[in-house]
CSV table of C-alpha atoms in Angstrom, one decimal:
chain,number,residue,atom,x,y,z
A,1,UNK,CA,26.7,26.7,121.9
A,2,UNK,CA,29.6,25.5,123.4
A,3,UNK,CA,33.2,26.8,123.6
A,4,UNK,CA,36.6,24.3,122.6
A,5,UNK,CA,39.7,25.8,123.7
A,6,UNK,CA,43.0,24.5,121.0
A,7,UNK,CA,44.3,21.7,123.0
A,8,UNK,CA,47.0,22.2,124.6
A,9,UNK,CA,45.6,25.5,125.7
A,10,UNK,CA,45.9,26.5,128.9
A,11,UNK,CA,43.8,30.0,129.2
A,12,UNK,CA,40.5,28.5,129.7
A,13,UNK,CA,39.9,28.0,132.9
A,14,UNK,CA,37.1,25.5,132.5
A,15,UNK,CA,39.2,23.2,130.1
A,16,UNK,CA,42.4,24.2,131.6
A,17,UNK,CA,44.1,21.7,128.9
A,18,UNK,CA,42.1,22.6,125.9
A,19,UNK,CA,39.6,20.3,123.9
A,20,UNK,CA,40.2,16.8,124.2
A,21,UNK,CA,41.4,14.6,121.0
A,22,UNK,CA,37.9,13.6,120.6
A,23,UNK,CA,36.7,17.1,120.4
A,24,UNK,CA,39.1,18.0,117.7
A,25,UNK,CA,38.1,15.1,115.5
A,26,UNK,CA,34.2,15.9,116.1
A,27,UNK,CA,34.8,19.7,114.5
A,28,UNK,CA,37.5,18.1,112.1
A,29,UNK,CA,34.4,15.4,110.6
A,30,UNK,CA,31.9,18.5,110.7
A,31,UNK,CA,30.9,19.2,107.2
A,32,UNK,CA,33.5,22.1,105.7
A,33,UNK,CA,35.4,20.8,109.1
A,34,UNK,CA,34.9,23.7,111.4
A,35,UNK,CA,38.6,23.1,113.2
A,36,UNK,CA,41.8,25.1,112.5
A,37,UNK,CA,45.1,24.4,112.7
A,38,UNK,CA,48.7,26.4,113.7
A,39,UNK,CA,49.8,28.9,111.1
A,40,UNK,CA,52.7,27.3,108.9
A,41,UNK,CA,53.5,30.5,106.1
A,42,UNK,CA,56.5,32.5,106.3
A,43,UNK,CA,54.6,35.5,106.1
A,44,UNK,CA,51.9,34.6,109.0
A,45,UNK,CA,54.7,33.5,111.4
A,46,UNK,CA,57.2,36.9,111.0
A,47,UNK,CA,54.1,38.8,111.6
A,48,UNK,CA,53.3,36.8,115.1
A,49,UNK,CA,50.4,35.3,114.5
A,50,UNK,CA,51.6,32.2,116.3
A,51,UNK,CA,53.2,33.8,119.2
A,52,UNK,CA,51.7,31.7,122.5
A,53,UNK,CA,49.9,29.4,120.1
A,54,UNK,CA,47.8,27.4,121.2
A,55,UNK,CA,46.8,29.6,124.2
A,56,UNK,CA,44.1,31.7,123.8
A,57,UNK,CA,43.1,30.4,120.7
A,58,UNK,CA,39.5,28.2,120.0
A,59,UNK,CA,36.1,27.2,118.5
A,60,UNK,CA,32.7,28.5,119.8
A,61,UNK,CA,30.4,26.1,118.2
A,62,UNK,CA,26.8,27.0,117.6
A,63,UNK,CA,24.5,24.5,118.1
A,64,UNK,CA,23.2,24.3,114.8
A,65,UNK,CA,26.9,22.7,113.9
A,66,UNK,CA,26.7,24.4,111.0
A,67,UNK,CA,28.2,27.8,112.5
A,68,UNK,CA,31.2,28.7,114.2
A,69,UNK,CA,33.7,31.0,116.0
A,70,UNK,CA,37.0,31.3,115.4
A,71,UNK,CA,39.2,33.1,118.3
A,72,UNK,CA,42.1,34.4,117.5
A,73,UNK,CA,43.2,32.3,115.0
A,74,UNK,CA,44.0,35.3,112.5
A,75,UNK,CA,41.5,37.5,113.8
A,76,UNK,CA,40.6,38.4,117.0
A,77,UNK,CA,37.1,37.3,115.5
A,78,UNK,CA,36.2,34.8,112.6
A,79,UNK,CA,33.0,33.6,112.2
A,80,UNK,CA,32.4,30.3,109.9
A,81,UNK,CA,29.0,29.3,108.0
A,82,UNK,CA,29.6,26.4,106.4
A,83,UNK,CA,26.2,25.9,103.4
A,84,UNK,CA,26.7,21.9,102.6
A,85,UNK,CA,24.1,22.1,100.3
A,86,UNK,CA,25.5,25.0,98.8
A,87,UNK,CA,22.8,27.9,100.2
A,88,UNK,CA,25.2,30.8,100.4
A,89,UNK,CA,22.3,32.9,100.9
A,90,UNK,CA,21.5,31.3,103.8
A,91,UNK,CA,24.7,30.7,105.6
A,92,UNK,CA,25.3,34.4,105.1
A,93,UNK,CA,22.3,35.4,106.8
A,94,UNK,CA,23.2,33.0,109.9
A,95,UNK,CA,27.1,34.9,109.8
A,96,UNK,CA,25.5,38.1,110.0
A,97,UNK,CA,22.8,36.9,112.7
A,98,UNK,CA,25.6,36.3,115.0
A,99,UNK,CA,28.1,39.2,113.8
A,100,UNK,CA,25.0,41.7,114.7
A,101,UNK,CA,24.1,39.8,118.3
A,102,UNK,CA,28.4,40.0,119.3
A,103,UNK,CA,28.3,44.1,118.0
A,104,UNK,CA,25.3,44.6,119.9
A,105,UNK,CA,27.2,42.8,123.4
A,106,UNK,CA,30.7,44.2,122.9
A,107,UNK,CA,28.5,47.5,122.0
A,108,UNK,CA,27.3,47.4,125.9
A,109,UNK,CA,30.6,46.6,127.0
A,110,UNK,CA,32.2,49.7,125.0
A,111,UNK,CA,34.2,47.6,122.9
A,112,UNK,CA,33.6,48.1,119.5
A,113,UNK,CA,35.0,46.6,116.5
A,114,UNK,CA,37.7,48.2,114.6
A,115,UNK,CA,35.9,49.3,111.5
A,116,UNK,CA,36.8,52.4,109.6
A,117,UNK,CA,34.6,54.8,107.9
A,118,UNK,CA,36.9,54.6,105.0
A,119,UNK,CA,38.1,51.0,104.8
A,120,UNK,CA,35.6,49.2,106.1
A,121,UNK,CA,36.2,46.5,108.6
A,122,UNK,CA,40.1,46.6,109.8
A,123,UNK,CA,41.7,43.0,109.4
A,124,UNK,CA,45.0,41.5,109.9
A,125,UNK,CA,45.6,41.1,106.5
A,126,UNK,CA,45.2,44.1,104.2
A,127,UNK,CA,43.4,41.9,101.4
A,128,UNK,CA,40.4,41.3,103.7
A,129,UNK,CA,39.7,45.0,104.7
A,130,UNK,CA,36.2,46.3,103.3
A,131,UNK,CA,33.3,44.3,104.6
A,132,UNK,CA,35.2,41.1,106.3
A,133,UNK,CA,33.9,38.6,104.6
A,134,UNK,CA,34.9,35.7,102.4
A,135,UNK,CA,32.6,33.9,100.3
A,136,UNK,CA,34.1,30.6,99.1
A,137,UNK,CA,32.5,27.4,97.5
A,138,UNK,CA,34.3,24.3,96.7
A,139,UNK,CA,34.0,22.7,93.0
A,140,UNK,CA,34.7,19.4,91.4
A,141,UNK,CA,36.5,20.8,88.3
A,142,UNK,CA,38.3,17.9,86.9
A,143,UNK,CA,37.7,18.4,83.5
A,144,UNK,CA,38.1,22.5,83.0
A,145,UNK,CA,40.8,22.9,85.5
A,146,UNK,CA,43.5,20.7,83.0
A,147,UNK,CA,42.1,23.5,80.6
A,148,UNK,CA,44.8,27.1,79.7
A,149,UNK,CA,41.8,28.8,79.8
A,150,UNK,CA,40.7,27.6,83.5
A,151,UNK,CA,42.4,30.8,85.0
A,152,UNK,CA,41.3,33.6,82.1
A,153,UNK,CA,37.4,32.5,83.0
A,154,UNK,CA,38.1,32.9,86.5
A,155,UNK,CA,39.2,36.3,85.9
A,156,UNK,CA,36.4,37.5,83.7
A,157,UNK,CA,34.0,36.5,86.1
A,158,UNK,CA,36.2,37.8,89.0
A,159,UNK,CA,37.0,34.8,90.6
A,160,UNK,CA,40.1,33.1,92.0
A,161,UNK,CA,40.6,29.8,92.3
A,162,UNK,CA,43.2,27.6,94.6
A,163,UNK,CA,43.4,23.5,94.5
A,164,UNK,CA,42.1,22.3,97.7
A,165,UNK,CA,44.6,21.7,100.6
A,166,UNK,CA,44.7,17.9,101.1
A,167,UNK,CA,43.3,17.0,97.7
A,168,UNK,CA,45.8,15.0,95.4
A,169,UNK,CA,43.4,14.3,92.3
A,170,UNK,CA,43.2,18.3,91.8
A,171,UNK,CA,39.8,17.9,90.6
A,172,UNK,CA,38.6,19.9,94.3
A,173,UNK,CA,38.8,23.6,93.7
A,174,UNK,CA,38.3,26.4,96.6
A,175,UNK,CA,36.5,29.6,94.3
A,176,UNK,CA,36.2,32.5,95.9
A,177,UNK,CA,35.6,36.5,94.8
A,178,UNK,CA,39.1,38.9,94.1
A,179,UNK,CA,37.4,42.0,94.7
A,180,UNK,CA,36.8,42.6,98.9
A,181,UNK,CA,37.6,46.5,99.2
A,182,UNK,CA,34.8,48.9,98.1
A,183,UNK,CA,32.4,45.9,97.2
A,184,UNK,CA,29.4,45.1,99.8
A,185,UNK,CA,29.0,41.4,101.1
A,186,UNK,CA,25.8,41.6,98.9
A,187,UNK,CA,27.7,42.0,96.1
A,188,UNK,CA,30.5,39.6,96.7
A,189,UNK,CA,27.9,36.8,97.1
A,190,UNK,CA,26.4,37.7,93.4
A,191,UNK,CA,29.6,37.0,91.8
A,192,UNK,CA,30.5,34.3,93.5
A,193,UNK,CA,26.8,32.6,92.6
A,194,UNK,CA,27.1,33.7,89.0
A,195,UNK,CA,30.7,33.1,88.2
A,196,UNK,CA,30.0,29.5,89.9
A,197,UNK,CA,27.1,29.0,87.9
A,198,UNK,CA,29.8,29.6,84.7
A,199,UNK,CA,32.3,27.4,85.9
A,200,UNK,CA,29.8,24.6,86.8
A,201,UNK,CA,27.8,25.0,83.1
A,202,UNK,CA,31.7,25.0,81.7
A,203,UNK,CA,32.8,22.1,83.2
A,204,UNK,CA,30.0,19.7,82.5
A,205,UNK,CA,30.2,21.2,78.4
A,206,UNK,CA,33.2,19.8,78.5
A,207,UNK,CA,33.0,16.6,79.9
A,208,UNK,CA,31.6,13.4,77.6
A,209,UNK,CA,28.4,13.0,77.8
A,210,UNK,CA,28.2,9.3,79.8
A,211,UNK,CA,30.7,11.3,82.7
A,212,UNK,CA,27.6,12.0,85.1
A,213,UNK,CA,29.1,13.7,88.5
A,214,UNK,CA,27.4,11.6,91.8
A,215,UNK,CA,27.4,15.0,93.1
A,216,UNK,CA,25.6,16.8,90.4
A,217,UNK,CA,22.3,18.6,91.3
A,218,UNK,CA,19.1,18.5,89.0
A,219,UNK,CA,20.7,20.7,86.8
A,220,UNK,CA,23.5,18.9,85.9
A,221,UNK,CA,26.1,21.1,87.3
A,222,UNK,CA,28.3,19.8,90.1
A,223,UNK,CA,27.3,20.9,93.5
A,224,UNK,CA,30.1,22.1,96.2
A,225,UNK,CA,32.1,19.2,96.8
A,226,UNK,CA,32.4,18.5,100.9
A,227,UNK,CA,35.6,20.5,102.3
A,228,UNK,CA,37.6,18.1,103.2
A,229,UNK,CA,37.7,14.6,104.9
A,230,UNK,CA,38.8,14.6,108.8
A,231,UNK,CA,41.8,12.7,109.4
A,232,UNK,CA,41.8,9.8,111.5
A,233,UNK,CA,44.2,11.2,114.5
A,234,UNK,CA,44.6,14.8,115.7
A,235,UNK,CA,48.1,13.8,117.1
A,236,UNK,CA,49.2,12.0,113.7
A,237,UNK,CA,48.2,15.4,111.6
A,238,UNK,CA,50.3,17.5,114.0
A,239,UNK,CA,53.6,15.3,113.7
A,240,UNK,CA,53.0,14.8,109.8
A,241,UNK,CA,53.2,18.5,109.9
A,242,UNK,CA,56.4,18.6,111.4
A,243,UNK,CA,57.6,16.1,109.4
A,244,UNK,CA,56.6,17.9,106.1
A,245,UNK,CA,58.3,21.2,107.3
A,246,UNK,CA,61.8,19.6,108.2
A,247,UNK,CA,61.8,17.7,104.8
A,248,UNK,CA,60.8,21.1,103.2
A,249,UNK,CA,64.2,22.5,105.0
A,250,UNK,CA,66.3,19.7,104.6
A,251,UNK,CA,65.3,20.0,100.4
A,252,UNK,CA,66.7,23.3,101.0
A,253,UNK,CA,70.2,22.9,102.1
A,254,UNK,CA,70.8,19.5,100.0
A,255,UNK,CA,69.9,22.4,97.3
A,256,UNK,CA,72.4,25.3,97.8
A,257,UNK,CA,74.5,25.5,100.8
A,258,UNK,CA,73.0,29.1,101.2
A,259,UNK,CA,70.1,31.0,100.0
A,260,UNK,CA,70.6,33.6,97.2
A,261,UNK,CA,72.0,36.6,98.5
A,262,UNK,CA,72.4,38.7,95.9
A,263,UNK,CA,70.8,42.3,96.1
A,264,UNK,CA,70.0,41.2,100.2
A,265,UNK,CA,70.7,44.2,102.2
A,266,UNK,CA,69.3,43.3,105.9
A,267,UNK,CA,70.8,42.4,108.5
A,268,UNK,CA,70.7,38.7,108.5
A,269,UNK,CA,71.5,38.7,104.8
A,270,UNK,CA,75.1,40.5,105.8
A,271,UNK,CA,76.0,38.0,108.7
A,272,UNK,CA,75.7,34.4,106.4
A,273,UNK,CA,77.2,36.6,103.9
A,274,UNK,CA,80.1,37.0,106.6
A,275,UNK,CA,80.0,33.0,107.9
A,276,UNK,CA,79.0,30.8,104.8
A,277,UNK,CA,78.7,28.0,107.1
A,278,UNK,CA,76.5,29.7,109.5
A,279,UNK,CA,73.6,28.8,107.8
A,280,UNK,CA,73.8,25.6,106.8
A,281,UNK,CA,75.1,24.7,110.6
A,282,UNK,CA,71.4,25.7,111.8
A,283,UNK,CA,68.9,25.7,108.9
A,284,UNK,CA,67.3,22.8,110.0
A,285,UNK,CA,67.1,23.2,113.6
A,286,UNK,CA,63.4,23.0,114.7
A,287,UNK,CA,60.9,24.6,117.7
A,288,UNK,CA,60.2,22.3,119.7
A,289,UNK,CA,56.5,22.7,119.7
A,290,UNK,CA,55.6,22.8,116.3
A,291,UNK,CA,58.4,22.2,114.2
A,292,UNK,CA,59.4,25.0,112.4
A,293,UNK,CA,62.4,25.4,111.0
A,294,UNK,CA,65.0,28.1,111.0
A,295,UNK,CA,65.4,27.8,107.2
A,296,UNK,CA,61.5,28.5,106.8
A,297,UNK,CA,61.5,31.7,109.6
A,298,UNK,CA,64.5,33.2,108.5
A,299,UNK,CA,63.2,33.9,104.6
A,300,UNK,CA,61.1,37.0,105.6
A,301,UNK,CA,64.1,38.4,107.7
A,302,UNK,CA,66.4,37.8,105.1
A,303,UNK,CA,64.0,39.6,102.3
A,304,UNK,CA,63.5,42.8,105.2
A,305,UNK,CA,65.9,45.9,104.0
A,306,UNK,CA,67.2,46.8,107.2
């Protein structure tokens, strides 16, 4: 395989500026787009995830194309299988084939991974402890996903289901299992395939008769949609983001000249409580790197009880 530092990176000594803009749309046009991009939540940015970005931070790409490694995007170590054809079976198996051949190298090198006898493997975020992994397949639901009763079958089958990032018809649905902690990757995978297999056998009862998806298998039931289209210009994604995050601020101080307040007892909370204008005089300023806002950082501060 073959390593692509974040560009802009410069901790790589053998791409001292990171991937080039051709690189980033190759993993970007890769099927389930095997690239990631900066952090942009609240949450993920108080806790630090983006401190330094983009250094340190890339993709090891298998040659299959198919497989990936993300560094120190959220983890230290994520690794992507991406099934276009929907064999989660199979891109399971490849995960773990290269999960067991990095344990067995960072075994030799007396750096094992934080797993604990109790929780399983130790993640950044709590949700993911157990065994690590995260089994998702994306749907064409355009029919059952206008239904009340869209999230109640999700549930019963232990599912949860989010509208696709990017995907403006809302007819693209990312599924994955609710249960991680005290359930085996095994058993994840089951109920992911069988509550699928519910949702897909839903959807097409509901839909007339003539409505035949392109993407259907021989079954009838629609197949995992691809993940998401690469757009045309690396550099044009990266500025619309900024864009979208100081219109996102700017909403918020045409709304209310300050935040609600009441029941706030940190620090932060006191001091605009102390100088109304303080923070509508600097809610919109912006880093210059990636465009974040001060109105977007200072939320989790402003919700801390000092």
């Amino acid at each position: 395989g073959r390593y692509y530092p974040l560009r802009g990176s410069t901790t790589y000594l053998p791409k001292p500026r990171g991937m080039t803009e051709m690189d980033e749309q190759m993993l970007m046009s890769l099927p389930g787009s095997l690239m990631f991009i900066d952090p942009d939540s609240p949450v993920a940015l108080s806790s630090g995830l983006a401190n330094d970005w983009p250094d340190g931070r890339g993709i090891f790409l298998l040659t299959d194309q198919r497989t990936a490694v993300w560094v120190n995007e959220e983890e230290h170590i994520k690794v992507v299988a991406v099934c276009p054809r929907g064999d989660a079976k199979e891109a399971l198996g490849r995960a773990a084939g290269v999960l067991e051949a990095l344990e067995q190298q960072l075994a030799q090198d007396r750096r094992p991974m934080a797993v604990s006898a109790k929780l399983g493997c130790l993640t950044v975020s709590p949700i993911n402890c157990g065994s690590g992994v995260t089994s998702t397949y994306v749907m064409r639901l355009k029919v059952l996903a206008t239904k009340p009763k869209f999230k109640a079958l999700c549930n019963q089958h232990g599912l949860q289901a989010k509208s696709q990032p990017g995907d403006t018809s809302r007819e693209l649905w990312e599924v994955s299992v609710q249960a991680k902690l005290g359930v085996s990757a095994v058993e994840q995978l089951n109920t992911l395939i069988t509550g699928c297999a519910a949702l897909a056998t839903e959807e097409m009862a509901l839909r007339p008769a003539d409505d035949a998806d392109p993407a259907a298998d021989g079954n009838g039931a629609p197949a995992p949609a691809p993940a998401g289209e690469p757009l045309p210009n690396g550099t044009e994604h990266k500025e619309s983001k900024q864009a979208q995050r100081r219109s996102k601020a700017a909403a918020v101080v045409a709304a209310a000249s300050m935040p609600n307040l009441e029941g706030k007892t940190s620090i932060l909370a006191k001091a605009i409580q102390g100088d109304e204008g303080l923070y509508t005089r600097h809610a919109q300023l912006a880093t210059a790197r990636l465009g974040f806002t001060l109105a977007q950082l200072m939320t989790p501060a402003l919700d801390h009880d000092d």
